[in-house]
CSV table of C-alpha atoms in Angstrom, one decimal:
chain,number,residue,atom,x,y,z
A,300,MET,CA,0.3,33.1,-3.8
A,301,SER,CA,-2.2,35.1,-5.8
A,302,GLY,CA,-0.9,33.6,-9.0
A,303,ARG,CA,-1.7,30.1,-7.7
A,304,ALA,CA,-5.1,31.2,-6.6
A,305,ALA,CA,-5.7,32.5,-10.1
A,306,ALA,CA,-4.5,29.1,-11.5
A,307,TRP,CA,-7.0,27.3,-9.3
A,308,ALA,CA,-9.8,29.5,-10.7
A,309,ALA,CA,-8.6,29.1,-14.3
A,310,ILE,CA,-8.3,25.3,-14.1
A,311,THR,CA,-11.7,25.0,-12.5
A,312,ALA,CA,-13.4,27.3,-15.0
A,313,ARG,CA,-11.8,25.6,-18.0
A,314,HIS,CA,-12.6,22.1,-16.7
A,315,LEU,CA,-16.3,23.0,-15.9
A,316,THR,CA,-16.7,24.7,-19.3
A,317,VAL,CA,-15.5,21.5,-21.1
A,318,ALA,CA,-17.8,19.4,-18.9
A,319,ALA,CA,-20.7,21.6,-19.8
A,320,GLY,CA,-19.9,21.4,-23.5
A,321,ARG,CA,-19.9,17.6,-23.3
A,322,ARG,CA,-23.3,17.7,-21.6
A,323,LEU,CA,-24.7,19.7,-24.5
A,324,THR,CA,-23.4,17.1,-27.0
A,325,ARG,CA,-24.7,14.2,-24.9
A,326,ARG,CA,-21.3,12.9,-24.1
A,327,ALA,CA,-21.4,13.9,-20.5
A,328,SER,CA,-19.3,12.1,-17.9
A,329,PRO,CA,-20.9,11.4,-14.6
A,330,THR,CA,-20.5,14.2,-12.1
A,331,SER,CA,-18.2,12.0,-9.9
A,332,ALA,CA,-15.8,11.5,-12.9
A,333,VAL,CA,-15.9,15.3,-13.6
A,334,VAL,CA,-14.9,16.0,-10.0
A,335,THR,CA,-12.2,13.3,-10.0
A,336,THR,CA,-10.6,14.7,-13.1
A,337,LEU,CA,-10.8,18.3,-11.7
A,338,LEU,CA,-9.0,17.2,-8.5
A,339,THR,CA,-6.3,15.6,-10.6
A,340,ARG,CA,-5.7,18.7,-12.6
A,341,LEU,CA,-5.6,20.9,-9.5
A,342,GLY,CA,-2.7,18.9,-8.3
A,343,PRO,CA,-1.4,16.6,-5.5
A,344,THR,CA,-2.8,18.6,-2.6
A,345,PHE,CA,-6.4,18.2,-3.9
A,346,VAL,CA,-5.7,14.6,-4.9
A,347,LYS,CA,-4.9,13.8,-1.3
A,348,GLY,CA,-8.2,15.1,-0.2
A,349,GLY,CA,-10.0,13.1,-2.9
A,350,GLN,CA,-8.2,9.9,-1.7
A,351,ILE,CA,-9.5,10.4,1.8
A,352,LEU,CA,-13.1,11.1,0.6
A,353,GLY,CA,-12.9,8.0,-1.7
A,354,THR,CA,-12.7,5.7,1.4
A,355,ARG,CA,-15.9,7.1,2.9
A,356,ARG,CA,-18.8,5.1,1.5
A,357,ASP,CA,-20.7,6.1,4.6
A,358,LEU,CA,-20.6,9.7,3.4
A,359,LEU,CA,-20.6,9.4,-0.4
A,360,PRO,CA,-22.5,7.2,-2.9
A,361,GLY,CA,-20.6,4.1,-4.1
A,362,ARG,CA,-20.2,5.5,-7.6
A,363,TRP,CA,-18.4,8.5,-6.2
A,364,CYS,CA,-16.1,6.4,-4.1
A,365,ASP,CA,-15.3,4.2,-7.1
A,366,GLN,CA,-14.4,7.2,-9.2
A,367,LEU,CA,-12.3,8.8,-6.4
A,368,ALA,CA,-10.5,5.5,-5.8
A,369,ARG,CA,-8.8,6.1,-9.1
A,370,LEU,CA,-6.8,8.8,-7.4
A,371,ASN,CA,-5.1,6.1,-5.2
A,372,ASP,CA,-2.9,4.7,-7.9
A,373,ARG,CA,-4.4,5.6,-11.3
A,374,VAL,CA,-3.6,9.3,-11.6
A,375,PRO,CA,-2.4,10.0,-15.2
A,376,ALA,CA,1.2,9.1,-15.3
A,377,MET,CA,4.1,11.4,-16.2
A,378,SER,CA,5.3,10.9,-19.7
A,379,ALA,CA,8.2,8.5,-20.4
A,380,ARG,CA,10.3,11.5,-21.3
A,381,GLU,CA,9.6,13.2,-18.0
A,382,ALA,CA,10.4,10.0,-16.0
A,383,ARG,CA,13.6,9.6,-18.0
A,384,ALA,CA,14.6,13.2,-17.2
A,385,VAL,CA,14.3,12.6,-13.5
A,386,LEU,CA,16.3,9.3,-13.7
A,387,ASP,CA,19.0,11.0,-15.8
A,388,GLU,CA,19.4,13.7,-13.3
A,389,ALA,CA,19.4,11.3,-10.4
A,390,TYR,CA,22.0,9.0,-12.0
A,391,PRO,CA,24.3,11.2,-14.1
A,392,ASP,CA,26.7,8.3,-14.6
A,393,GLY,CA,24.0,5.9,-15.7
A,394,THR,CA,21.2,4.1,-13.9
A,395,PRO,CA,21.8,0.9,-12.0
A,396,PHE,CA,18.9,-0.8,-14.0
A,397,VAL,CA,19.6,-3.0,-17.0
A,398,ARG,CA,15.9,-2.5,-18.0
A,399,ILE,CA,13.0,-0.4,-16.7
A,400,GLY,CA,9.4,-0.5,-17.8
A,401,THR,CA,8.1,2.4,-19.9
A,402,GLU,CA,4.6,2.1,-18.4
A,403,PRO,CA,4.2,2.6,-14.7
A,404,VAL,CA,2.6,-0.2,-12.6
A,405,ALA,CA,1.0,2.5,-10.4
A,406,SER,CA,0.7,6.2,-10.6
A,407,GLY,CA,-0.1,8.6,-7.8
A,408,SER,CA,-0.2,12.4,-7.3
A,409,ILE,CA,3.4,12.6,-6.3
A,410,ALA,CA,5.1,9.8,-8.1
A,411,SER,CA,4.8,6.9,-10.6
A,412,VAL,CA,6.1,3.4,-9.8
A,413,TYR,CA,7.9,1.4,-12.5
A,414,ARG,CA,9.2,-2.2,-12.5
A,415,ALA,CA,12.9,-2.5,-13.3
A,416,TRP,CA,15.7,-5.1,-13.2
A,417,LEU,CA,19.1,-4.7,-11.8
A,418,HIS,CA,22.2,-5.9,-13.7
A,419,ASP,CA,22.1,-9.2,-11.7
A,420,GLY,CA,18.5,-9.8,-12.8
A,421,THR,CA,16.9,-8.8,-9.5
A,422,PRO,CA,13.5,-7.2,-10.0
A,423,VAL,CA,12.9,-3.9,-8.2
A,424,ALA,CA,10.2,-1.3,-7.8
A,425,VAL,CA,11.3,2.2,-8.8
A,426,LYS,CA,9.3,5.2,-7.5
A,427,VAL,CA,10.0,8.3,-9.5
A,428,ARG,CA,8.9,11.7,-8.2
A,429,ARG,CA,7.1,14.0,-10.6
A,430,GLY,CA,9.2,17.0,-11.6
A,431,GLY,CA,8.4,20.5,-10.2
A,432,ILE,CA,5.5,19.5,-7.9
A,433,GLY,CA,7.2,20.8,-4.7
A,434,PRO,CA,6.7,24.5,-5.3
A,435,GLN,CA,3.2,23.9,-6.4
A,436,MET,CA,2.3,21.9,-3.3
A,437,ARG,CA,3.8,24.6,-1.1
A,438,ARG,CA,1.8,27.3,-2.8
A,439,ASP,CA,-1.4,25.3,-2.5
A,440,LEU,CA,-0.8,24.7,1.2
A,441,ASP,CA,0.0,28.4,1.8
A,442,LEU,CA,-3.4,29.3,0.2
A,443,LEU,CA,-5.2,26.7,2.4
A,444,SER,CA,-3.5,28.2,5.4
A,445,ALA,CA,-4.6,31.6,4.5
A,446,GLY,CA,-8.2,30.3,4.1
A,447,ALA,CA,-7.9,28.7,7.5
A,448,GLY,CA,-6.8,32.0,9.0
A,449,LEU,CA,-9.9,33.6,7.6
A,450,LEU,CA,-12.1,30.9,9.1
A,451,GLU,CA,-10.5,31.5,12.5
A,452,ARG,CA,-12.0,35.0,12.5
A,453,LEU,CA,-15.6,33.6,12.4
A,454,PRO,CA,-17.3,33.9,15.7
A,455,GLY,CA,-17.8,30.2,16.2
A,456,LEU,CA,-14.2,29.3,15.3
A,457,ARG,CA,-12.2,31.9,17.0
A,458,LYS,CA,-10.9,29.5,19.6
A,459,VAL,CA,-10.0,26.8,17.1
A,460,PRO,CA,-6.3,26.6,16.1
A,461,MET,CA,-7.1,25.8,12.5
A,462,ARG,CA,-3.9,27.3,11.0
A,463,ARG,CA,-1.7,25.5,13.5
A,464,MET,CA,-3.5,22.2,12.8
A,465,LEU,CA,-3.2,22.7,9.1
A,466,GLY,CA,0.5,23.6,9.6
A,467,HIS,CA,1.2,20.3,11.2
A,468,VAL,CA,-0.6,18.4,8.4
A,469,SER,CA,1.1,20.5,5.7
A,470,THR,CA,4.6,19.7,7.1
A,471,ALA,CA,3.7,16.0,7.0
A,472,VAL,CA,2.2,16.1,3.5
A,473,LEU,CA,5.3,17.9,2.2
A,474,ARG,CA,7.6,15.2,3.7
A,475,GLN,CA,6.1,12.9,1.0
A,476,LEU,CA,8.4,14.7,-1.4
A,477,ASP,CA,11.5,13.5,0.6
A,478,PHE,CA,12.2,10.0,-0.6
A,479,ALA,CA,15.2,9.6,1.7
A,480,GLN,CA,12.8,10.2,4.6
A,481,GLU,CA,10.5,7.6,3.1
A,482,ALA,CA,13.3,5.0,2.8
A,483,THR,CA,14.1,5.6,6.5
A,484,ALA,CA,10.4,5.2,7.4
A,485,LEU,CA,10.2,1.9,5.4
A,486,LEU,CA,13.2,0.5,7.3
A,487,GLN,CA,11.7,1.6,10.7
A,488,LEU,CA,8.3,0.2,9.9
A,489,ARG,CA,9.8,-3.1,8.9
A,490,GLN,CA,11.7,-3.3,12.2
A,491,ASN,CA,8.7,-2.2,14.3
A,492,LEU,CA,6.2,-4.6,12.6
A,493,ALA,CA,8.6,-7.5,12.2
A,494,ASP,CA,6.7,-9.6,14.9
A,495,VAL,CA,3.2,-8.6,13.7
A,496,ALA,CA,1.9,-11.8,11.9
A,497,SER,CA,1.3,-11.6,8.2
A,498,PHE,CA,2.2,-7.9,7.9
A,499,ARG,CA,4.8,-7.1,5.2
A,500,ILE,CA,6.6,-3.9,4.3
A,501,PRO,CA,8.9,-3.8,1.2
A,502,ALA,CA,12.6,-3.3,1.9
A,503,PRO,CA,14.2,-0.1,0.4
A,504,LEU,CA,17.6,-0.4,-1.3
A,505,PRO,CA,19.3,2.8,0.2
A,506,ALA,CA,22.5,2.4,-1.9
A,507,LEU,CA,20.4,2.8,-5.1
A,508,CYS,CA,18.1,5.6,-3.9
A,509,ARG,CA,18.6,9.2,-5.1
A,510,ASP,CA,16.9,12.5,-4.8
A,511,GLY,CA,13.5,11.9,-6.5
A,512,VAL,CA,14.0,8.2,-6.9
A,513,LEU,CA,13.2,5.5,-4.3
A,514,VAL,CA,14.2,1.9,-5.1
A,515,MET,CA,12.5,-1.0,-3.2
A,516,GLU,CA,12.2,-4.7,-3.4
A,517,TRP,CA,9.7,-6.0,-5.9
A,518,ILE,CA,6.9,-7.9,-4.2
A,519,PRO,CA,5.1,-10.1,-6.8
A,520,ASP,CA,1.6,-11.4,-7.0
A,521,LEU,CA,-0.1,-8.5,-5.2
A,522,ARG,CA,-3.9,-8.1,-5.3
A,523,GLN,CA,-6.0,-5.1,-4.6
A,524,PHE,CA,-8.1,-5.0,-1.5
A,525,LYS,CA,-11.5,-6.1,-2.8
A,526,PRO,CA,-14.0,-7.6,-0.3
A,527,GLY,CA,-16.0,-9.3,-3.0
A,528,ASP,CA,-13.1,-11.6,-3.8
A,529,LEU,CA,-13.0,-13.0,-0.2
A,530,ASN,CA,-15.3,-15.0,2.0
A,531,ARG,CA,-16.5,-13.6,5.3
A,532,GLU,CA,-13.9,-15.4,7.5
A,533,GLN,CA,-11.1,-14.2,5.2
A,534,ARG,CA,-12.4,-10.6,5.5
A,535,ARG,CA,-12.5,-10.9,9.2
A,536,GLN,CA,-8.9,-12.1,9.5
A,537,ILE,CA,-7.6,-9.4,7.1
A,538,VAL,CA,-9.3,-6.6,9.1
A,539,ARG,CA,-7.9,-7.9,12.4
A,540,ARG,CA,-4.4,-8.1,10.9
A,541,VAL,CA,-4.6,-4.6,9.7
A,542,LEU,CA,-6.0,-3.3,13.0
A,543,HIS,CA,-3.3,-5.0,15.0
A,544,GLY,CA,-0.6,-3.5,12.8
A,545,VAL,CA,-2.2,0.0,13.1
A,546,TYR,CA,-2.6,-0.3,16.9
A,547,ARG,CA,1.0,-1.3,17.1
A,548,MET,CA,2.0,1.9,15.2
A,549,LEU,CA,-0.4,4.1,17.2
A,550,PHE,CA,0.1,2.9,20.8
A,551,VAL,CA,3.5,1.1,20.9
A,552,ASP,CA,5.9,2.5,18.3
A,553,GLY,CA,4.5,5.9,17.7
A,554,LEU,CA,5.4,5.8,14.0
A,555,VAL,CA,2.0,6.3,12.4
A,556,HIS,CA,1.0,5.7,8.8
A,557,CYS,CA,-1.7,8.3,7.9
A,558,ASP,CA,-2.4,7.1,4.4
A,559,MET,CA,-3.6,3.4,4.6
A,560,HIS,CA,-6.0,3.7,1.7
A,561,PRO,CA,-6.5,0.8,-0.9
A,562,GLY,CA,-3.8,2.2,-3.2
A,563,ASN,CA,-1.2,1.5,-0.5
A,564,LEU,CA,-2.6,-1.7,1.0
A,565,TYR,CA,-2.5,-5.0,-1.0
A,566,LEU,CA,-2.9,-8.7,-0.4
A,567,ARG,CA,-0.4,-11.4,-1.2
A,568,VAL,CA,-1.2,-15.0,-0.3
A,569,GLU,CA,-1.6,-14.8,3.5
A,570,GLU,CA,0.0,-11.4,3.9
A,571,VAL,CA,-1.2,-7.8,4.1
A,572,VAL,CA,1.3,-5.7,2.3
A,573,LEU,CA,1.8,-2.0,3.0
A,574,LEU,CA,3.7,-0.5,0.0
A,575,ASP,CA,4.0,3.3,0.6
A,576,ALA,CA,5.5,5.1,3.6
A,577,GLY,CA,5.5,8.7,2.4
A,578,PHE,CA,2.8,10.0,4.8
A,579,VAL,CA,4.3,8.7,8.0
A,580,VAL,CA,4.4,10.8,11.2
A,581,ARG,CA,6.2,10.2,14.4
A,582,LEU,CA,4.2,10.9,17.5
A,583,GLU,CA,5.9,12.4,20.6
A,584,PRO,CA,5.9,10.0,23.5
A,585,HIS,CA,3.5,12.1,25.6
A,586,VAL,CA,1.0,12.4,22.6
A,587,ARG,CA,1.1,8.7,22.0
A,588,ARG,CA,0.5,7.9,25.7
A,589,LEU,CA,-2.3,10.3,26.1
A,590,PHE,CA,-4.0,9.1,22.9
A,591,ALA,CA,-3.6,5.5,24.2
A,592,GLU,CA,-5.2,6.5,27.6
A,593,PHE,CA,-8.1,8.1,25.8
A,594,PHE,CA,-8.7,5.2,23.5
A,595,LEU,CA,-8.5,2.7,26.4
A,596,SER,CA,-11.0,4.8,28.4
A,597,MET,CA,-13.4,4.9,25.4
A,598,SER,CA,-12.9,1.1,24.7
A,599,MET,CA,-13.8,0.3,28.3
A,600,GLY,CA,-16.7,2.8,28.6
A,601,ARG,CA,-14.9,5.0,31.1
A,602,GLY,CA,-16.2,8.4,30.1
A,603,GLN,CA,-14.9,10.2,33.2
A,604,GLN,CA,-11.4,9.0,32.6
A,605,ALA,CA,-11.7,10.0,28.9
A,606,ALA,CA,-12.7,13.5,29.9
A,607,GLU,CA,-9.8,13.8,32.3
A,608,VAL,CA,-7.3,12.7,29.6
A,609,ILE,CA,-8.7,15.4,27.3
A,610,LEU,CA,-8.3,18.1,30.0
A,611,ARG,CA,-4.7,16.9,30.8
A,612,SER,CA,-3.8,16.9,27.1
A,613,ALA,CA,-5.4,20.3,26.3
A,614,GLU,CA,-3.2,23.2,25.4
A,615,HIS,CA,-5.6,25.6,27.1
A,616,VAL,CA,-8.5,25.4,29.5
A,617,PRO,CA,-9.9,28.9,30.1
A,618,PRO,CA,-10.4,30.3,33.6
A,619,GLY,CA,-13.9,29.8,34.7
A,620,CYS,CA,-14.5,26.9,32.4
A,621,ASP,CA,-17.4,24.7,33.6
A,622,VAL,CA,-15.2,21.6,33.8
A,623,GLN,CA,-18.0,19.5,35.3
A,624,ALA,CA,-20.4,20.2,32.5
A,625,PHE,CA,-17.6,19.4,29.9
A,626,GLN,CA,-16.9,16.1,31.7
A,627,ALA,CA,-20.6,15.3,31.7
A,628,GLY,CA,-20.7,15.9,27.9
A,629,VAL,CA,-17.7,13.6,27.3
A,630,ARG,CA,-19.2,10.9,29.6
A,631,ASP,CA,-22.4,11.0,27.6
A,632,LEU,CA,-20.5,10.8,24.3
A,633,VAL,CA,-18.4,7.8,25.4
A,634,VAL,CA,-21.4,5.9,26.8
A,635,ARG,CA,-23.3,6.3,23.5
A,636,ASN,CA,-20.4,5.1,21.5
A,637,HIS,CA,-18.9,2.4,23.8
A,638,ARG,CA,-18.5,-1.0,22.2
A,639,ARG,CA,-20.2,-0.1,19.0
A,640,THR,CA,-19.1,-2.3,16.1
A,641,ALA,CA,-17.5,-0.8,12.9
A,642,GLY,CA,-20.9,-0.7,11.2
A,643,GLN,CA,-22.5,1.2,14.1
A,644,PHE,CA,-19.7,3.7,14.8
A,645,ARG,CA,-18.5,6.6,12.6
A,646,LEU,CA,-15.3,8.3,13.6
A,647,ALA,CA,-16.1,11.6,11.7
A,648,PRO,CA,-19.3,12.4,13.6
A,649,PHE,CA,-17.8,11.2,16.9
A,650,ALA,CA,-14.7,13.5,16.4
A,651,ALA,CA,-17.0,16.4,15.3
A,652,GLU,CA,-19.1,16.1,18.4
A,653,LEU,CA,-16.0,15.9,20.6
A,654,PHE,CA,-14.5,18.9,18.7
A,655,ASN,CA,-17.7,20.9,19.2
A,656,LEU,CA,-17.7,20.1,23.0
A,657,GLN,CA,-14.2,21.4,23.2
A,658,ARG,CA,-15.1,24.5,21.2
A,659,ARG,CA,-18.2,25.3,23.3
A,660,PHE,CA,-16.2,25.2,26.5
A,661,GLY,CA,-13.2,27.0,25.1
A,662,ILE,CA,-10.8,24.0,25.5
A,663,THR,CA,-8.0,24.0,23.0
A,664,ALA,CA,-6.8,20.5,22.0
A,665,ALA,CA,-3.1,19.8,21.0
A,666,PRO,CA,-2.9,19.9,17.2
A,667,GLU,CA,-0.7,16.8,17.1
A,668,PHE,CA,-3.7,14.6,17.8
A,669,VAL,CA,-4.9,15.2,14.3
A,670,PHE,CA,-2.5,12.5,13.0
A,671,PRO,CA,-3.8,9.5,14.9
A,672,LEU,CA,-7.4,10.6,14.1
A,673,MET,CA,-6.4,11.0,10.4
A,674,SER,CA,-4.9,7.5,10.4
A,675,LEU,CA,-8.0,5.9,11.8
A,676,LEU,CA,-10.3,8.0,9.6
A,677,VAL,CA,-8.6,6.8,6.4
A,678,LEU,CA,-8.6,3.2,7.6
A,679,GLU,CA,-12.2,3.2,8.8
A,680,GLY,CA,-13.6,3.2,5.2
A,681,MET,CA,-11.7,0.0,4.4
A,682,ILE,CA,-12.8,-1.7,7.6
A,683,ASN,CA,-16.5,-1.0,6.9
A,684,ASP,CA,-16.1,-2.4,3.4
A,685,PHE,CA,-14.7,-5.7,4.8
A,686,ASP,CA,-16.3,-6.3,8.2
A,687,VAL,CA,-18.9,-4.1,9.7
A,688,ASP,CA,-19.2,-6.5,12.7
A,689,VAL,CA,-15.7,-6.0,14.0
A,690,ASP,CA,-15.5,-4.5,17.5
A,691,PHE,CA,-12.5,-2.4,16.8
A,692,GLN,CA,-12.5,-0.9,20.3
A,693,ALA,CA,-12.2,-4.3,21.9
A,694,GLU,CA,-9.5,-5.4,19.5
A,695,ALA,CA,-7.3,-2.5,20.7
A,696,ILE,CA,-7.6,-3.4,24.5
A,697,PRO,CA,-4.8,-6.1,24.7
A,698,THR,CA,-2.3,-3.7,22.9
A,699,LEU,CA,-3.4,-0.8,25.1
A,700,LEU,CA,-3.1,-2.6,28.4
A,701,ALA,CA,0.3,-4.0,27.5
A,702,THR,CA,1.5,-0.5,26.5
A,703,LEU,CA,0.1,1.4,29.5
A,704,ARG,CA,1.2,-1.2,32.0
């Protein structure tokens, strides 16, 4: 682990030295580009953090978000030789493709995606995992866990289960390396969302998948999510389609996509297409129901019920806790945020205030709730780009009432 920490330091120092040299020669890149490149060189774990930050135009300047958006699907690709080595190992008797592109159509931190053709002429998308990234990601996450352990010793954070929360997230992040798991998730999402209008998931071809290689149907004519290309009504409709799909995942099916950034969401004619299913988490039924109860209470402005849900879901409420004062704090928080539109509400400050309330009163939340929050946090940036007037709380109520009934 110390070796990886030294590598972090060396990569950062080398990168900043080069950036400083370019400034002296007046060939300086913008700071946002320097940081984006540094995150890329540090590896997939850091790229994932950059992808999340890149959706937050409420927190970062637009030029930063534009640069960080490159991490969604424009990470420097593996070489053709590296991709061929993975394919040769996966298919020792020969690949099932009559032809495969030498340049990827998309490239992320964990894999590159290529267009290929089967022997019968069928076009397919082939996702090829980068070689050797598993051990690196595990070392990075171990280091972050050690850092979280140090933070837990600080006076204000001693009651916060930071290592446990990070442990849950780390397990989910590492599952992105398992393409068999992703193929299963794609099949399950297709089944779960089959009756959600205009929401499409590509079908995997399990018989052709191998360790490190995921083969899916090729969906043509995809467009990036760009609000400037659409009129106001089109943007409204797209946001509502995405929200209904997400609410179905969160509150009905419990199979939650935590990575719905613009690199995974595309448009095709009248469809919203979700391409990637690596960072997908299954919520336990009791977690799903409690989160649904809290979201419904918030959506209907019922602060007292929201506070009661938090207390019921908590892992620990200390003896002597001033429960009434805690409930009053939650009631005030819910009232202030009730029925705010997307442009008026920010999930990060809301969650931070709720988190601080729990910390002050010594109430320990269940770590599993980090996943629905993460899913909404990533999605929120896209929603604000498309329709700041959407009442996302009200949009959830029909699904919530049907689920909890």
